[in-house]
Short mmCIF file of C-alpha atoms in Angstrom, two decimals:
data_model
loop_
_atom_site.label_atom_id
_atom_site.label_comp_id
_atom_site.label_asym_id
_atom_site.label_seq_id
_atom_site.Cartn_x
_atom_site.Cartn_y
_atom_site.Cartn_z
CA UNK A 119 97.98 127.28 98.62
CA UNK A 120 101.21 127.34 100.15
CA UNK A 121 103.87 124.31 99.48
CA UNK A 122 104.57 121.95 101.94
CA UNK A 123 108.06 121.97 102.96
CA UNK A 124 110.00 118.74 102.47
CA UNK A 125 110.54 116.87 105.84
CA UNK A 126 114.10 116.41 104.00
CA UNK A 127 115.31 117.95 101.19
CA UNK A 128 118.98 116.70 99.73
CA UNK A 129 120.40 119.33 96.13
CA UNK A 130 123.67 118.05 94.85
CA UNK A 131 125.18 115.96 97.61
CA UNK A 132 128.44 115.11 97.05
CA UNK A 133 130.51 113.11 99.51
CA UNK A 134 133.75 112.30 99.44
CA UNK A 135 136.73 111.00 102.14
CA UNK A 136 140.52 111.23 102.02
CA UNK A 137 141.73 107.45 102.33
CA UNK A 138 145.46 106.08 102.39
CA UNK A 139 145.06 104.77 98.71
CA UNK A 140 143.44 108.61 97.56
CA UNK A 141 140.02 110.24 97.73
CA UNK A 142 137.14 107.87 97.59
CA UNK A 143 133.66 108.99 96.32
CA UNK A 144 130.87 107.99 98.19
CA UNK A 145 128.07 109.81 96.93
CA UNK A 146 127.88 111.75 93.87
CA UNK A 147 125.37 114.06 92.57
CA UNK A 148 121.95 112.98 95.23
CA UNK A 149 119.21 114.79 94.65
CA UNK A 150 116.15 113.30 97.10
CA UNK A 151 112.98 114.82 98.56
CA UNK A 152 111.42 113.15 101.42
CA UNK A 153 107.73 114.08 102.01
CA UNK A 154 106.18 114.58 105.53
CA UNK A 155 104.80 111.57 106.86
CA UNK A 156 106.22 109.63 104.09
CA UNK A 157 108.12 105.96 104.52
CA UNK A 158 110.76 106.35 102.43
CA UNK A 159 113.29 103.07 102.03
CA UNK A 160 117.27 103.35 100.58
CA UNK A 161 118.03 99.67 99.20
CA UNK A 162 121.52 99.07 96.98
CA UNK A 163 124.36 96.85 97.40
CA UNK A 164 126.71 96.91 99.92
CA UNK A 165 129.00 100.48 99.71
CA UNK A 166 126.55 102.15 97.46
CA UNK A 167 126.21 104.70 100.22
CA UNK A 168 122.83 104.24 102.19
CA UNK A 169 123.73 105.23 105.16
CA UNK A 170 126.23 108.13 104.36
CA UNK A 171 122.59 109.59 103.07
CA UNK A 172 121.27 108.76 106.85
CA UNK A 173 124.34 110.47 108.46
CA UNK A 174 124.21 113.35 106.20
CA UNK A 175 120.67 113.71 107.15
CA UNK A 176 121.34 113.21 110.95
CA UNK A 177 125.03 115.80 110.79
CA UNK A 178 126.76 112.67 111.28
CA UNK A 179 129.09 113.48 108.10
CA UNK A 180 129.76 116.97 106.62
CA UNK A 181 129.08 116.74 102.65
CA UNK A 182 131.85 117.53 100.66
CA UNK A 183 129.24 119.73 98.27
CA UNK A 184 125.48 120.33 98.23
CA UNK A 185 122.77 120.88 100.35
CA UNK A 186 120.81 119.05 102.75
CA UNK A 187 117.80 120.57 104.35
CA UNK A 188 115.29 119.20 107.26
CA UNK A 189 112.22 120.77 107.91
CA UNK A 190 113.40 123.37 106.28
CA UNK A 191 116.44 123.27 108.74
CA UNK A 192 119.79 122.93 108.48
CA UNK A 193 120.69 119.10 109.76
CA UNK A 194 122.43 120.26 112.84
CA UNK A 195 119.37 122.95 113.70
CA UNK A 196 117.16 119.89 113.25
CA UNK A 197 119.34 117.97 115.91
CA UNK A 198 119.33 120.57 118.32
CA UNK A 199 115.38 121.02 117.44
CA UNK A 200 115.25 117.12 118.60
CA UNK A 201 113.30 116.66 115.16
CA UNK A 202 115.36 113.90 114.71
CA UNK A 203 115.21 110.28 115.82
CA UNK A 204 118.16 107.39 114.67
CA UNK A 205 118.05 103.70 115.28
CA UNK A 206 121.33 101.74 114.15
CA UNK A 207 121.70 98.22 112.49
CA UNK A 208 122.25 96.93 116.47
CA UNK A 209 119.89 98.38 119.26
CA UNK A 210 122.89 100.56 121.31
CA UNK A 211 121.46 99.75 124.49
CA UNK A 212 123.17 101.09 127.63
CA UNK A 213 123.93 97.48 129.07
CA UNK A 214 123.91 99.16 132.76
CA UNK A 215 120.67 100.74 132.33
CA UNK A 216 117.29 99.03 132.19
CA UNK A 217 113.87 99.26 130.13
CA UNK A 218 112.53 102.40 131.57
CA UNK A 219 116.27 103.60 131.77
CA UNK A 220 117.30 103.39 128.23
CA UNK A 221 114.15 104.84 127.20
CA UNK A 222 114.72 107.74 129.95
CA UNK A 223 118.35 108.58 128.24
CA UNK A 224 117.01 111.38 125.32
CA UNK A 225 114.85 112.81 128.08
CA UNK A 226 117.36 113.30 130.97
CA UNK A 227 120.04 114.70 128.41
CA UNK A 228 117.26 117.11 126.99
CA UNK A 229 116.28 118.28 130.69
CA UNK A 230 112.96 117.35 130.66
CA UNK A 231 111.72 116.64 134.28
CA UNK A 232 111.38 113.65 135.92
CA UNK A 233 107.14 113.18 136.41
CA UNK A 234 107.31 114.02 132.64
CA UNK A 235 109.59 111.65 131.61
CA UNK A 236 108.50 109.28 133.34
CA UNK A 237 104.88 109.63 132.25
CA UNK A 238 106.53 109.51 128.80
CA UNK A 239 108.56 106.90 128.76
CA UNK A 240 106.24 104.50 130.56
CA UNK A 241 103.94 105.28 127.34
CA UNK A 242 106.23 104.93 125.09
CA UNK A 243 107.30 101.25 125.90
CA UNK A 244 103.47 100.34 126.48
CA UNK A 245 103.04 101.27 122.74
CA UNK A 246 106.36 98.79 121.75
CA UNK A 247 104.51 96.13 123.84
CA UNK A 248 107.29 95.90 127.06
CA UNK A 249 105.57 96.83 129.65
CA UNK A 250 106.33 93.84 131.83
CA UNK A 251 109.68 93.95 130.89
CA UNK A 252 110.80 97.83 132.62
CA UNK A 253 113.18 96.75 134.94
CA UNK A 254 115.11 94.09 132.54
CA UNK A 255 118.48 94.85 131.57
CA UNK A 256 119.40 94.56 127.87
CA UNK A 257 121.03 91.26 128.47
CA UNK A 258 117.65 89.88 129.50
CA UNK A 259 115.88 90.75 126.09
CA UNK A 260 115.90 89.18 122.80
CA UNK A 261 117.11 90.65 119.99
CA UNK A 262 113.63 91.31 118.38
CA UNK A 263 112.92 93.35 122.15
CA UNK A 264 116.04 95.21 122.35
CA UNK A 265 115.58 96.94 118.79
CA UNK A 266 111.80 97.46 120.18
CA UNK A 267 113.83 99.44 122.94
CA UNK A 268 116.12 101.34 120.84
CA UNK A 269 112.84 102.34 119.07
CA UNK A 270 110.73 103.56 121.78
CA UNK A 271 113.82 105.75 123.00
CA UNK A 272 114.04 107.51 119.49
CA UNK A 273 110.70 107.74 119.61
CA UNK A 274 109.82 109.41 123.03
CA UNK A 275 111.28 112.46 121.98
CA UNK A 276 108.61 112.61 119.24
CA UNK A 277 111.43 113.53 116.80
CA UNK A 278 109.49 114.67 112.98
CA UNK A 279 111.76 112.51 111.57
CA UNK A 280 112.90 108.65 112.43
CA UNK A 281 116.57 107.33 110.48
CA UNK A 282 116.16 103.35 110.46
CA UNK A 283 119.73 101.64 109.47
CA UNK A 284 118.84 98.07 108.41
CA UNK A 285 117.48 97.60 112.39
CA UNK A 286 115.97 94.39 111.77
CA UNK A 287 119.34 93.46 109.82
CA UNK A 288 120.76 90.90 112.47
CA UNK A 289 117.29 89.02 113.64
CA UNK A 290 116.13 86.16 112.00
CA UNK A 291 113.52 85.54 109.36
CA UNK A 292 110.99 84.91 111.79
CA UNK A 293 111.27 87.54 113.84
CA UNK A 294 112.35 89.97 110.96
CA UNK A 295 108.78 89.76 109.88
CA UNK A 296 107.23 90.13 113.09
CA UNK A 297 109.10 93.54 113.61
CA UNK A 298 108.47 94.39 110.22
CA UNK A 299 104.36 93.74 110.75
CA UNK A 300 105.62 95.96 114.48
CA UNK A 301 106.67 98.46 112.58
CA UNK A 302 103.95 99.19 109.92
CA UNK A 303 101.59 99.20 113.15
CA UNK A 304 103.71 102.13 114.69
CA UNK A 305 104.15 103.89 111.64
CA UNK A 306 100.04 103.58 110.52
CA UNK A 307 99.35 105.44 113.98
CA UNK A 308 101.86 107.85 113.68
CA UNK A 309 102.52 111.20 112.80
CA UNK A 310 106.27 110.77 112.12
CA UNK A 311 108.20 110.53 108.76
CA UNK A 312 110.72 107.25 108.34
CA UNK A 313 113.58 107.12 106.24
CA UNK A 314 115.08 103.31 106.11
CA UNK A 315 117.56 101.15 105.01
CA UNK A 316 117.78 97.85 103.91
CA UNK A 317 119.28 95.27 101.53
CA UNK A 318 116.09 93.01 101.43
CA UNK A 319 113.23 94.03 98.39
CA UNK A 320 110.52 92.41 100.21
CA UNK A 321 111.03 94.49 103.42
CA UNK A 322 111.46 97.72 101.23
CA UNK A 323 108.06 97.00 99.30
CA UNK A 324 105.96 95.92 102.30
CA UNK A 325 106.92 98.97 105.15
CA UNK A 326 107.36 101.51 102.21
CA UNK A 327 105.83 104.42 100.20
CA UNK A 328 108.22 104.70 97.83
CA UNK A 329 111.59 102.96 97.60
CA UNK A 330 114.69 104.45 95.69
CA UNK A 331 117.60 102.25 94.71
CA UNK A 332 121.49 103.27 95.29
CA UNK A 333 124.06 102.21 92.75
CA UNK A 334 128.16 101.96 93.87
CA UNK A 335 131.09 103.46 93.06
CA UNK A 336 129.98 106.10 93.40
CA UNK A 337 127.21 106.38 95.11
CA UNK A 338 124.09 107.59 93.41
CA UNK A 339 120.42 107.30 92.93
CA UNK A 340 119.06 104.76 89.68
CA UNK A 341 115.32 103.99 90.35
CA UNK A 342 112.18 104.48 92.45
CA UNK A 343 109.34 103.07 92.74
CA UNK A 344 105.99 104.31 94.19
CA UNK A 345 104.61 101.59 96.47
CA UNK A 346 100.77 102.06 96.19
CA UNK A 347 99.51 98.97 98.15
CA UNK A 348 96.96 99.82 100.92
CA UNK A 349 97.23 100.21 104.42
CA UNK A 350 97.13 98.40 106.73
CA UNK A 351 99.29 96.09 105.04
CA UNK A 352 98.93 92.24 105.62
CA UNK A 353 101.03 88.88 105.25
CA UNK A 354 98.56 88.04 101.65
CA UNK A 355 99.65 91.39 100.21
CA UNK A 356 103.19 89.75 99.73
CA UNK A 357 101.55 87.21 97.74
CA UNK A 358 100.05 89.21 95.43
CA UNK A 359 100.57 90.05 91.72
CA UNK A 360 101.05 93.84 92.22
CA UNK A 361 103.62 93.17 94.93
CA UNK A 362 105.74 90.67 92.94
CA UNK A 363 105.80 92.85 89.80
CA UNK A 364 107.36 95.41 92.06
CA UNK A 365 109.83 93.15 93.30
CA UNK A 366 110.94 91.91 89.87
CA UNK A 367 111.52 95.39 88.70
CA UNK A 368 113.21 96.09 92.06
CA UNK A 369 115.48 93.31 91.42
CA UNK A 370 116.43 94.14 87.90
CA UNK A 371 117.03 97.45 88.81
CA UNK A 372 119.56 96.10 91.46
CA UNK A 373 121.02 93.64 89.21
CA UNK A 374 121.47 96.23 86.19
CA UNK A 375 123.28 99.02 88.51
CA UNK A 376 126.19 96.05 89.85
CA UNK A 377 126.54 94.75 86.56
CA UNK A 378 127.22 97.91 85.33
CA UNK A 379 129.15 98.82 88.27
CA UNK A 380 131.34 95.20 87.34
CA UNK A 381 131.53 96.10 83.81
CA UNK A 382 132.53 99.90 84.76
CA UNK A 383 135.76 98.22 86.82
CA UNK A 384 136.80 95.57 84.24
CA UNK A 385 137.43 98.55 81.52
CA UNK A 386 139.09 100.33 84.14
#
């Protein structure tokens, strides 16, 4: 039987920039494999390079070494293939454009015509649950329905794989949890692969497959953990023992790599 080929594939990654006090390291030695259809979270402390993984992924930053494959592509054939969806930490929104508009963006760039997108992008923000709201203007929207936005238009390109920067990052509890339940909905119906990023365990555990944890200075990979918890996932699954233990070992695993990180810098 023929291997599957990786919906990303990262050998070696190094990244590094030039900065006024020398050359900082930002990632050092990745080596990651991202399955098709998988949900895949990043979670570390602050500057332990999460999203310089995305933006390697998504030819947002050159690597200073390695290799980075998607689909079997390189990242910037990928891009050109639209295979590849990104939502940021805030929703991006073209404040002069509505609903329908924003959502229309990917489509009119790409050339795709007009009944078409149309059709598409009136589907696409039925499935986010907006479909009274086409003709409001970001300004209009809550936070929790602009990121719903900024998902549907990464989305109606039907892009193989979706980038997720900590989207949920700015909302509050509340409504973090009813994007997160949001999410898991799109995701169960869905053909797509999601790599994400976060700082909060609980949101890793609950969306994920697996979830891999980033260490600082520089950045590398320390842990993951397999996430076998059924699907659909619901609100008592947080409560139970098999999700807690992963949490705890989640936790330790965070609190070991920036203690060693703080130990690392005292000797220095």
């Amino acid at each position: 039987m023929r291997a599957l080929t990786p919906a990303v594939l990262i050998q070696s990654l190094n990244v590094s920039f030039k900065t006024a006090s020398g050359t900082f390291q930002a990632l050092e030695s990745v080596d990651l494999t991202v399955k098709e259809n998988e949900f895949l979270t990043l979670i570390g402390p602050s500057g332990c390079g999460k999203t310089t993984v995305l933006r390697c992924i998504a030819h947002l930053v050159d690597p200073t070494s390695g290799q980075v494959t998607v689909n079997g592509l390189s990242p910037i054939e990928a891009i050109q293939k639209r295979d590849v969806g990104y939502v940021f930490q805030s929703a991006t929104l073209l404040e002069w454009r509505n609903v329908l508009k924003n959502v229309l963006l990917p489509m009119e760039i790409a050339g795709v015509g007009r009944k078409e997108a149309s059709r598409r992008a009136s589907e696409m923000i039925e499935r986010v649950g907006l479909t009274d709201f086409v003709r409001n203007f970001p300004r209009q929207l809550s936070g929790g329905m602009q990121q719903r936005v900024a998902i549907a238009r990464a989305l109606v390109m039907e892009p193989k794989i979706i980038l997720m920067d900590e989207p949920f990052a700015a909302l509050d509890e509340i409504t973090r949890e009813d994007m997160n339940r949001w999410l898991m909905e799109v995701f169960d119906k869905s053909n797509t692969t999601i790599v994400f990023v976060t700082h909060n365990i609980r949101e890793a555990i609950m969306l994920s497959d697996r979830v891999v944890v980033m260490a600082p200075r520089p950045g590398r990979l320390v842990a993951e953990f397999e996430i076998d918890l059924p699907r659909p996932r619901t609100q008592e699954i947080m409560f139970s023992e098999e999700f807690n233990t992963i949490r705890q070992q989640a936790e330790q695993e965070l609190f070991r790599s920036a203690h060693q990180t703080t130990e690392g810098n005292q000797e220095a």
